[in-house]
Coordinates of C-alpha atoms in Angstrom, one line a residue:
M1 CA 63.9 161.0 109.7
S2 CA 66.3 158.3 111.2
C3 CA 64.0 155.6 109.7
M4 CA 64.1 157.2 106.3
R5 CA 67.9 157.5 106.6
A6 CA 68.1 153.8 107.4
W7 CA 65.9 152.8 104.5
G8 CA 68.0 155.0 102.2
L9 CA 71.2 153.3 103.3
V10 CA 69.6 149.9 102.8
L11 CA 68.4 150.8 99.3
T12 CA 71.8 152.3 98.4
S13 CA 73.6 149.1 99.6
V14 CA 71.2 146.8 97.6
L15 CA 71.6 148.9 94.4
A16 CA 75.5 149.2 94.9
T17 CA 75.8 145.4 94.9
G18 CA 75.2 145.4 91.2
C19 CA 78.3 147.7 90.7
G20 CA 80.8 145.1 91.8
G21 CA 81.8 141.4 91.4
P22 CA 83.9 139.4 88.9
Q23 CA 81.5 140.2 86.0
S24 CA 80.4 143.8 86.6
A25 CA 81.0 146.1 83.8
L26 CA 80.8 148.9 86.4
D27 CA 83.9 147.7 88.2
P28 CA 86.5 148.2 85.4
A29 CA 89.8 146.5 85.5
G30 CA 91.1 148.0 82.2
P31 CA 90.9 151.3 80.2
G32 CA 88.3 149.8 77.8
A33 CA 85.9 148.8 80.6
G34 CA 86.6 152.2 82.2
I35 CA 85.2 154.0 79.2
I36 CA 82.2 151.8 79.2
A37 CA 81.6 152.5 82.8
W38 CA 82.0 156.2 82.3
L39 CA 79.5 156.1 79.4
W40 CA 77.0 154.1 81.5
W41 CA 77.2 156.5 84.4
G42 CA 76.8 159.5 82.0
M43 CA 73.8 158.0 80.4
F44 CA 72.3 157.2 83.8
A45 CA 72.9 160.8 85.0
F46 CA 71.5 162.4 81.8
F47 CA 68.3 160.2 81.7
T48 CA 67.9 160.7 85.4
L49 CA 67.6 164.4 84.7
V50 CA 65.3 163.8 81.8
L51 CA 63.1 161.7 84.1
I52 CA 63.1 164.3 86.8
L53 CA 62.2 167.0 84.2
V54 CA 59.4 165.1 82.6
T55 CA 58.0 164.0 86.1
G56 CA 58.1 167.6 87.3
L57 CA 56.3 168.9 84.2
W58 CA 53.7 166.1 84.6
L59 CA 53.1 167.1 88.3
Y60 CA 52.9 170.7 87.4
A61 CA 50.4 170.0 84.7
M62 CA 48.3 168.0 87.1
K63 CA 48.1 170.6 89.8
R64 CA 48.1 173.7 87.7
R65 CA 44.8 175.5 87.7
A66 CA 44.5 177.7 84.6
P67 CA 41.5 179.0 82.6
E68 CA 40.4 176.8 79.7
P69 CA 42.3 177.9 76.6
D70 CA 40.5 178.8 73.4
E71 CA 41.1 176.7 70.3
Q72 CA 43.9 178.8 69.0
Q73 CA 45.8 178.8 72.3
A74 CA 45.2 175.0 72.6
T75 CA 46.7 174.5 69.1
R76 CA 49.7 176.5 69.9
L77 CA 50.4 174.8 73.3
T78 CA 50.0 171.4 71.6
N79 CA 52.4 172.3 68.9
R80 CA 55.0 173.5 71.5
W81 CA 54.8 170.2 73.4
I82 CA 55.0 168.1 70.2
I83 CA 58.0 170.1 68.9
G84 CA 59.7 170.5 72.2
G85 CA 59.1 167.0 73.7
G86 CA 58.6 164.9 70.7
I87 CA 61.4 166.3 68.4
I88 CA 63.9 168.6 70.1
L89 CA 64.4 166.5 73.3
P90 CA 64.8 163.2 71.5
L91 CA 67.1 164.7 68.9
L92 CA 69.1 166.3 71.6
S93 CA 69.3 163.1 73.6
I94 CA 70.4 161.1 70.5
T95 CA 73.0 163.7 69.5
V96 CA 74.5 163.7 73.0
L97 CA 74.6 159.8 73.1
L98 CA 76.2 159.6 69.6
A99 CA 78.7 162.3 70.3
A100 CA 79.9 160.4 73.4
G101 CA 79.2 156.8 72.3
I102 CA 80.8 156.7 68.7
P103 CA 84.3 157.9 69.8
A104 CA 84.1 155.7 72.9
G105 CA 83.2 152.7 70.8
Q106 CA 86.2 153.3 68.5
Y107 CA 88.5 153.6 71.4
I108 CA 87.2 150.5 73.1
L109 CA 87.9 148.3 70.0
T110 CA 91.4 149.6 69.2
L111 CA 92.9 151.4 72.4
P112 CA 94.7 153.7 69.9
D113 CA 96.8 155.4 72.6
D114 CA 98.8 152.2 73.2
K115 CA 101.5 151.9 70.5
R116 CA 103.2 148.9 71.9
D117 CA 103.3 145.6 70.1
P118 CA 100.2 143.6 71.2
L119 CA 100.2 140.0 72.4
R120 CA 98.0 137.9 70.0
I121 CA 95.6 135.3 71.4
D122 CA 93.2 133.3 69.2
A123 CA 89.9 132.6 71.0
H124 CA 88.2 129.5 69.5
A125 CA 84.5 129.2 70.4
H126 CA 83.2 125.6 70.5
R127 CA 79.9 124.2 71.7
W128 CA 80.1 125.0 74.6
W129 CA 83.7 125.9 75.8
W130 CA 86.5 128.2 74.8
G131 CA 89.9 127.3 73.6
F132 CA 92.7 129.9 73.7
Y133 CA 95.8 129.7 71.6
Y134 CA 99.0 131.8 71.9
P135 CA 100.7 131.5 68.4
E136 CA 103.9 133.3 69.6
S137 CA 104.6 130.6 72.2
D138 CA 102.5 127.8 70.8
I139 CA 100.4 127.5 74.1
T140 CA 96.9 126.1 74.2
T141 CA 94.5 126.4 77.2
G142 CA 90.9 125.5 77.7
N143 CA 88.3 127.7 79.4
R144 CA 91.2 129.7 81.0
L145 CA 92.7 133.0 79.5
V146 CA 96.0 134.1 81.1
I147 CA 97.3 137.5 80.2
P148 CA 100.0 139.9 81.5
V149 CA 99.0 143.1 83.2
D150 CA 99.5 146.4 81.5
T151 CA 100.0 144.8 78.1
P152 CA 97.8 145.3 74.9
I153 CA 96.1 142.0 74.0
D154 CA 94.6 141.4 70.5
V155 CA 91.9 138.7 70.8
Y156 CA 90.9 137.1 67.5
G157 CA 87.6 135.3 67.6
H158 CA 87.2 132.0 65.6
T159 CA 84.4 129.4 65.4
N160 CA 83.2 126.7 62.9
N161 CA 79.8 126.1 64.3
V162 CA 77.3 128.8 65.4
I163 CA 77.5 132.5 66.3
H164 CA 79.0 133.2 69.7
A165 CA 80.2 136.4 71.4
F166 CA 83.4 137.0 73.3
W167 CA 83.0 139.2 76.4
V168 CA 85.1 140.0 79.4
P169 CA 83.0 142.7 81.1
R170 CA 85.7 144.1 83.4
L171 CA 88.1 144.5 80.5
G172 CA 86.2 145.8 77.6
G173 CA 83.4 145.5 75.1
K174 CA 82.2 142.4 73.3
I175 CA 82.7 141.1 69.8
D176 CA 80.7 138.5 67.8
V177 CA 82.5 135.3 66.9
V178 CA 81.0 134.4 63.5
P179 CA 81.7 131.3 61.3
G180 CA 83.8 132.1 58.3
R181 CA 84.9 135.4 59.7
V182 CA 87.6 136.6 62.1
N183 CA 86.7 139.6 64.4
K184 CA 89.3 141.3 66.7
I185 CA 89.1 143.3 69.9
R186 CA 92.0 144.8 71.9
L187 CA 92.0 144.5 75.7
R188 CA 94.4 145.7 78.4
A189 CA 94.2 144.9 82.1
S190 CA 95.4 147.6 84.5
K191 CA 95.6 145.3 87.6
T192 CA 96.2 141.7 88.5
G193 CA 93.6 139.3 89.7
T194 CA 90.9 136.8 88.5
L195 CA 88.1 137.9 86.2
R196 CA 85.2 136.2 84.5
G197 CA 84.4 136.0 80.8
Q198 CA 81.5 134.4 78.9
C199 CA 79.8 133.9 75.6
A200 CA 77.3 136.8 75.3
E201 CA 75.3 135.4 72.3
F202 CA 72.8 132.6 72.8
C203 CA 74.3 129.6 71.0
G204 CA 72.4 126.6 72.2
T205 CA 71.6 124.5 75.2
G206 CA 75.0 124.9 76.9
H207 CA 75.2 128.7 76.4
A208 CA 74.6 129.6 80.0
H209 CA 77.7 127.5 81.0
M210 CA 80.0 128.7 78.3
V211 CA 82.2 130.8 80.7
F212 CA 85.9 131.1 81.2
E213 CA 88.3 132.3 83.7
V214 CA 90.6 135.3 83.0
E215 CA 93.8 135.4 85.2
V216 CA 95.8 138.6 85.0
L217 CA 99.4 138.1 86.1
S218 CA 102.3 140.4 86.6
Q219 CA 104.8 140.6 83.7
Q220 CA 107.2 138.3 85.4
A221 CA 104.6 135.9 86.6
F222 CA 103.3 135.7 83.0
K223 CA 106.8 134.8 81.7
H224 CA 107.1 132.0 84.3
W225 CA 103.7 130.7 83.4
Q226 CA 104.7 130.6 79.6
E227 CA 107.8 128.7 80.6
R228 CA 105.8 126.1 82.6
Q229 CA 103.4 125.7 79.7
Q230 CA 106.2 124.6 77.4
L231 CA 106.9 121.6 79.7
P232 CA 105.0 118.3 79.8
V233 CA 102.9 117.7 82.9
K234 CA 104.7 115.9 85.8
I235 CA 103.4 112.3 86.2
Q236 CA 104.1 110.7 89.6
P237 CA 104.9 107.0 89.4
Q238 CA 101.6 106.0 91.0
H239 CA 99.7 107.8 88.2
T240 CA 101.6 106.3 85.3
Q241 CA 98.8 103.7 84.5
A242 CA 96.2 106.4 84.8
A243 CA 98.0 108.7 82.2
E244 CA 98.3 105.8 79.8
A245 CA 94.6 104.9 80.2
F246 CA 93.8 108.6 79.6
Q247 CA 95.8 108.6 76.4
T248 CA 93.9 105.5 75.3
Y249 CA 90.3 106.5 76.1
C250 CA 90.4 110.3 76.2
G251 CA 93.4 111.4 74.3
D252 CA 91.7 111.7 70.9
C253 CA 89.5 114.5 72.2
H254 CA 91.4 116.1 75.1
R255 CA 95.0 117.4 75.3
V256 CA 97.3 117.0 78.2
R257 CA 100.8 118.4 77.6
G258 CA 103.2 115.5 77.0
V259 CA 100.4 112.9 77.1
S260 CA 97.9 113.5 74.3
D261 CA 97.2 116.1 71.6
G262 CA 93.4 115.9 71.2
A263 CA 91.7 119.1 70.0
N264 CA 88.0 118.2 70.0
G265 CA 87.5 119.0 73.7
P266 CA 89.0 121.3 76.2
D267 CA 92.7 121.2 77.2
L268 CA 93.0 119.4 80.5
S269 CA 96.6 120.1 81.4
D270 CA 95.6 122.4 84.3
I271 CA 92.2 121.0 85.0
A272 CA 92.6 120.9 88.8
G273 CA 93.4 124.6 89.0
R274 CA 90.4 126.1 87.3
R275 CA 86.6 126.2 87.9
L276 CA 85.0 123.3 86.0
S277 CA 81.8 123.6 84.0
H278 CA 78.9 122.1 86.0
M279 CA 81.2 120.9 88.8
Q280 CA 78.4 121.4 91.4
S281 CA 75.7 119.2 92.6
R282 CA 72.1 120.3 93.0
Q283 CA 73.0 121.1 96.6
K284 CA 75.6 123.5 95.3
K285 CA 78.4 121.4 96.7
P286 CA 81.6 120.9 94.8
L287 CA 81.9 117.6 93.0
S288 CA 85.0 115.6 92.4
I289 CA 86.1 114.9 88.8
A290 CA 85.2 111.2 89.4
Q291 CA 81.6 112.1 90.3
W292 CA 81.3 114.5 87.4
L293 CA 82.6 111.9 84.9
E294 CA 80.3 109.3 86.3
K295 CA 77.3 111.4 85.5
P296 CA 78.1 114.2 83.0
H297 CA 75.7 117.2 82.5
P298 CA 72.8 116.4 80.1
R299 CA 74.0 119.2 77.7
F300 CA 76.8 116.9 76.6
A301 CA 74.2 114.5 75.0
T302 CA 74.2 116.6 71.8
E303 CA 78.0 116.4 71.5
P304 CA 80.0 113.3 70.6
S305 CA 79.9 111.3 73.8
P306 CA 83.1 110.1 75.4
I307 CA 83.4 106.2 75.5
L308 CA 82.9 106.0 79.2
A309 CA 81.1 102.7 78.9
E310 CA 84.3 101.0 77.8
I311 CA 86.2 102.2 80.9
N312 CA 85.8 100.1 84.0
P313 CA 85.1 101.9 87.3
Q314 CA 88.6 101.3 88.7
T315 CA 90.3 102.8 85.7
L316 CA 87.9 105.7 85.6
E317 CA 88.6 106.5 89.2
R318 CA 92.4 106.3 88.6
I319 CA 92.1 108.8 85.6
A320 CA 90.0 111.1 87.8
T321 CA 92.4 111.0 90.7
W322 CA 95.3 111.8 88.3
L323 CA 93.5 114.7 86.7
E324 CA 92.9 116.2 90.1
T325 CA 96.6 116.5 90.5
L326 CA 97.1 118.6 87.3
E327 CA 97.6 122.1 88.7
P328 CA 98.6 125.2 86.5

């Protein structure tokens, strides 16, 4: 019995690992994700009961020893199983799912119980990164979504290339981001912390790496963050030449507050403070920005390539060293 108990604990621990983590929809950090988790567990429980019922009936039928029925009885039994197991049970299951799922879906998209004015954020899906624009404060970030806790957030999805999908599993459902159309979802975080979001619609060779960081701040901390985002980045005297070189070679595509206004690539104003796409070697060791610039990931071959060949190694090193000082 002790051996079975030990194996049961091991199995439970292994299965429970899928219920947590920065991208687990079963570890909700907001009311929308809480509804999704409740719906998932409800479906899990309901269909577990269905599985137990069907398995029990199957075992009973296998072990049952009954006299051979005549043709009339066989027809009657067959009709009972077809009507009960093939019509009534599926209709009951679908009815229960729709009765719970439709209201839940409507709630997740709109959070109608929150009557406060929402904070608008425009999420722009590129290939293959996310840009976030805060129209009320004229703030732009790249691959980093910063929101205040306990505040309704309306996220509007935009793109001008292919179909993407915006999804923060621990905050709510997902919405398609479709060219020529703007979709909206309302989110609200119930606790501070760092979450993970991603594109949930296959969109090309860089899809798996089209992720972004979600930082949930307290109300006061969010106000301070907004104030800092209004200011140009601080450039130490030893990095003045690097900033000028960045403006010359990189500024047409990338924005750094007070230095350049490029919009074709991610905003790099806080590049040192966020997880970078592909910033790991094959040995899973962190790479410096200089190493990454020296050998970008192959997926960028399908995008307009930066003019790295025109930058001498010393200048590239200076630019990378300066970028590594740009904290949020």
